[in-house]
PDB file of C-alpha atoms in Angstrom:
ATOM      1  CA  UNK M 298      36.784  27.193 118.464  1.00  0.00           C
ATOM      2  CA  UNK M 299      38.866  24.681 116.682  1.00  0.00           C
ATOM      3  CA  UNK M 300      42.671  24.769 116.505  1.00  0.00           C
ATOM      4  CA  UNK M 301      44.542  22.851 113.628  1.00  0.00           C
ATOM      5  CA  UNK M 302      48.205  21.688 113.960  1.00  0.00           C
ATOM      6  CA  UNK M 303      50.589  22.281 111.515  1.00  0.00           C
ATOM      7  CA  UNK M 304      51.357  19.613 109.247  1.00  0.00           C
ATOM      8  CA  UNK M 305      55.019  19.102 110.524  1.00  0.00           C
ATOM      9  CA  UNK M 306      53.910  18.788 114.224  1.00  0.00           C
ATOM     10  CA  UNK M 307      51.216  16.457 113.211  1.00  0.00           C
ATOM     11  CA  UNK M 308      53.537  14.319 111.095  1.00  0.00           C
ATOM     12  CA  UNK M 309      56.037  14.266 114.248  1.00  0.00           C
ATOM     13  CA  UNK M 310      53.373  13.168 116.601  1.00  0.00           C
ATOM     14  CA  UNK M 311      52.470  10.230 113.943  1.00  0.00           C
ATOM     15  CA  UNK M 312      56.170   9.041 113.678  1.00  0.00           C
ATOM     16  CA  UNK M 313      56.534   9.272 117.461  1.00  0.00           C
ATOM     17  CA  UNK M 314      53.384   7.307 118.069  1.00  0.00           C
ATOM     18  CA  UNK M 315      54.612   4.578 115.690  1.00  0.00           C
ATOM     19  CA  UNK M 316      58.031   4.027 117.262  1.00  0.00           C
ATOM     20  CA  UNK M 317      56.503   2.343 120.062  1.00  0.00           C
ATOM     21  CA  UNK M 318      55.433  -0.402 117.852  1.00  0.00           C
ATOM     22  CA  UNK M 319      58.664  -0.741 116.029  1.00  0.00           C
ATOM     23  CA  UNK M 320      61.966  -2.546 116.790  1.00  0.00           C
ATOM     24  CA  UNK M 321      65.062  -1.747 115.289  1.00  0.00           C
ATOM     25  CA  UNK M 322      64.880  -4.655 112.998  1.00  0.00           C
ATOM     26  CA  UNK M 323      61.704  -3.292 111.507  1.00  0.00           C
ATOM     27  CA  UNK M 324      59.304  -5.864 112.440  1.00  0.00           C
ATOM     28  CA  UNK M 325      56.368  -4.389 114.322  1.00  0.00           C
ATOM     29  CA  UNK M 326      56.187  -5.574 118.033  1.00  0.00           C
ATOM     30  CA  UNK M 327      52.551  -6.246 117.555  1.00  0.00           C
ATOM     31  CA  UNK M 328      53.390  -8.827 114.999  1.00  0.00           C
ATOM     32  CA  UNK M 329      55.746 -10.670 117.480  1.00  0.00           C
ATOM     33  CA  UNK M 330      52.792 -10.448 120.123  1.00  0.00           C
ATOM     34  CA  UNK M 331      50.661 -12.000 117.796  1.00  0.00           C
ATOM     35  CA  UNK M 332      52.638 -14.774 116.826  1.00  0.00           C
ATOM     36  CA  UNK M 333      53.208 -15.634 120.570  1.00  0.00           C
ATOM     37  CA  UNK M 334      49.417 -15.470 121.052  1.00  0.00           C
ATOM     38  CA  UNK M 335      48.832 -17.830 118.197  1.00  0.00           C
ATOM     39  CA  UNK M 336      51.332 -20.465 119.104  1.00  0.00           C
ATOM     40  CA  UNK M 337      50.182 -20.464 122.729  1.00  0.00           C
ATOM     41  CA  UNK M 338      53.949 -19.830 124.025  1.00  0.00           C
ATOM     42  CA  UNK M 339      56.041 -16.717 124.202  1.00  0.00           C
ATOM     43  CA  UNK M 340      58.888 -16.651 121.839  1.00  0.00           C
ATOM     44  CA  UNK M 341      62.101 -17.905 123.173  1.00  0.00           C
ATOM     45  CA  UNK M 342      65.092 -16.070 123.397  1.00  0.00           C
ATOM     46  CA  UNK M 343      67.909 -16.944 120.949  1.00  0.00           C
ATOM     47  CA  UNK M 344      70.299 -19.168 122.278  1.00  0.00           C
ATOM     48  CA  UNK M 345      73.985 -18.262 122.390  1.00  0.00           C
ATOM     49  CA  UNK M 346      76.850 -20.519 121.856  1.00  0.00           C
ATOM     50  CA  UNK M 347      79.322 -21.205 124.825  1.00  0.00           C
ATOM     51  CA  UNK M 348      82.002 -18.921 125.062  1.00  0.00           C
ATOM     52  CA  UNK M 349      85.482 -20.070 123.901  1.00  0.00           C
ATOM     53  CA  UNK M 350      88.159 -20.699 126.402  1.00  0.00           C
ATOM     54  CA  UNK M 351      90.431 -17.537 126.171  1.00  0.00           C
ATOM     55  CA  UNK M 352      93.514 -19.522 126.731  1.00  0.00           C
ATOM     56  CA  UNK M 353      92.579 -22.102 123.852  1.00  0.00           C
ATOM     57  CA  UNK M 354      92.010 -19.238 121.435  1.00  0.00           C
ATOM     58  CA  UNK M 355      95.361 -17.648 122.147  1.00  0.00           C
ATOM     59  CA  UNK M 356      97.197 -20.873 121.945  1.00  0.00           C
ATOM     60  CA  UNK M 357      95.600 -21.342 118.473  1.00  0.00           C
ATOM     61  CA  UNK M 358      96.411 -17.945 117.373  1.00  0.00           C
ATOM     62  CA  UNK M 359     100.204 -18.582 118.437  1.00  0.00           C
ATOM     63  CA  UNK M 360     100.261 -21.682 116.495  1.00  0.00           C
ATOM     64  CA  UNK M 361      98.917 -19.884 113.452  1.00  0.00           C
ATOM     65  CA  UNK M 362     101.749 -17.464 113.942  1.00  0.00           C
ATOM     66  CA  UNK M 363     104.333 -20.177 114.309  1.00  0.00           C
ATOM     67  CA  UNK M 364     103.045 -22.043 111.215  1.00  0.00           C
ATOM     68  CA  UNK M 365     103.106 -18.782 109.074  1.00  0.00           C
ATOM     69  CA  UNK M 366     106.545 -18.490 110.490  1.00  0.00           C
ATOM     70  CA  UNK M 367     106.783 -14.783 109.608  1.00  0.00           C
ATOM     71  CA  UNK M 368     108.375 -11.769 111.614  1.00  0.00           C
ATOM     72  CA  UNK M 369     104.940  -9.996 110.945  1.00  0.00           C
ATOM     73  CA  UNK M 370     102.812 -12.948 112.262  1.00  0.00           C
ATOM     74  CA  UNK M 371     104.909 -13.171 115.480  1.00  0.00           C
ATOM     75  CA  UNK M 372     105.154  -9.540 115.968  1.00  0.00           C
ATOM     76  CA  UNK M 373     101.205  -9.143 115.814  1.00  0.00           C
ATOM     77  CA  UNK M 374     100.666 -12.215 118.236  1.00  0.00           C
ATOM     78  CA  UNK M 375     103.169 -10.164 120.547  1.00  0.00           C
ATOM     79  CA  UNK M 376     101.187  -6.897 120.160  1.00  0.00           C
ATOM     80  CA  UNK M 377      97.913  -8.627 120.845  1.00  0.00           C
ATOM     81  CA  UNK M 378      99.182 -10.831 123.756  1.00  0.00           C
ATOM     82  CA  UNK M 379     102.104  -9.385 125.215  1.00  0.00           C
ATOM     83  CA  UNK M 380     101.374 -10.329 128.463  1.00  0.00           C
ATOM     84  CA  UNK M 381     100.571 -13.954 127.794  1.00  0.00           C
ATOM     85  CA  UNK M 382     103.399 -16.704 128.533  1.00  0.00           C
ATOM     86  CA  UNK M 383     103.233 -17.821 125.040  1.00  0.00           C
ATOM     87  CA  UNK M 384     104.462 -14.290 123.897  1.00  0.00           C
ATOM     88  CA  UNK M 385     107.816 -14.991 125.554  1.00  0.00           C
ATOM     89  CA  UNK M 386     108.104 -18.084 123.186  1.00  0.00           C
ATOM     90  CA  UNK M 387     106.983 -16.033 120.202  1.00  0.00           C
ATOM     91  CA  UNK M 388     109.606 -13.229 121.330  1.00  0.00           C
ATOM     92  CA  UNK M 389     112.140 -16.134 121.296  1.00  0.00           C
ATOM     93  CA  UNK M 390     111.437 -17.493 117.922  1.00  0.00           C
ATOM     94  CA  UNK M 391     111.434 -13.726 116.404  1.00  0.00           C
ATOM     95  CA  UNK M 392     115.022 -13.475 117.892  1.00  0.00           C
ATOM     96  CA  UNK M 393     116.045 -16.579 115.870  1.00  0.00           C
ATOM     97  CA  UNK M 394     114.484 -15.514 112.502  1.00  0.00           C
ATOM     98  CA  UNK M 395     116.937 -13.890 110.089  1.00  0.00           C
ATOM     99  CA  UNK M 396     117.177 -10.249 110.001  1.00  0.00           C
TER     100      UNK M 396
END
């Protein structure tokens, strides 16, 4: 006796079978493997830029806030970096700004 699968269940199986060959970006994994096989080498992982020094990034942000010279810019810096030593300088500058 031959049984048939309902169309919806068959479609689900087809979709699930296809997921193992798809990456999130939409390029089939098999294409990437074929490219690697054709070139003779495996694809290289994308290189990541070096991480910035967090202290340098905070110092740059402080300089930008000072250049802007507004209450809003200094308050934003303090809100983002309240524990940084430069926040004390920002607080002092904020106190010197007119009302």
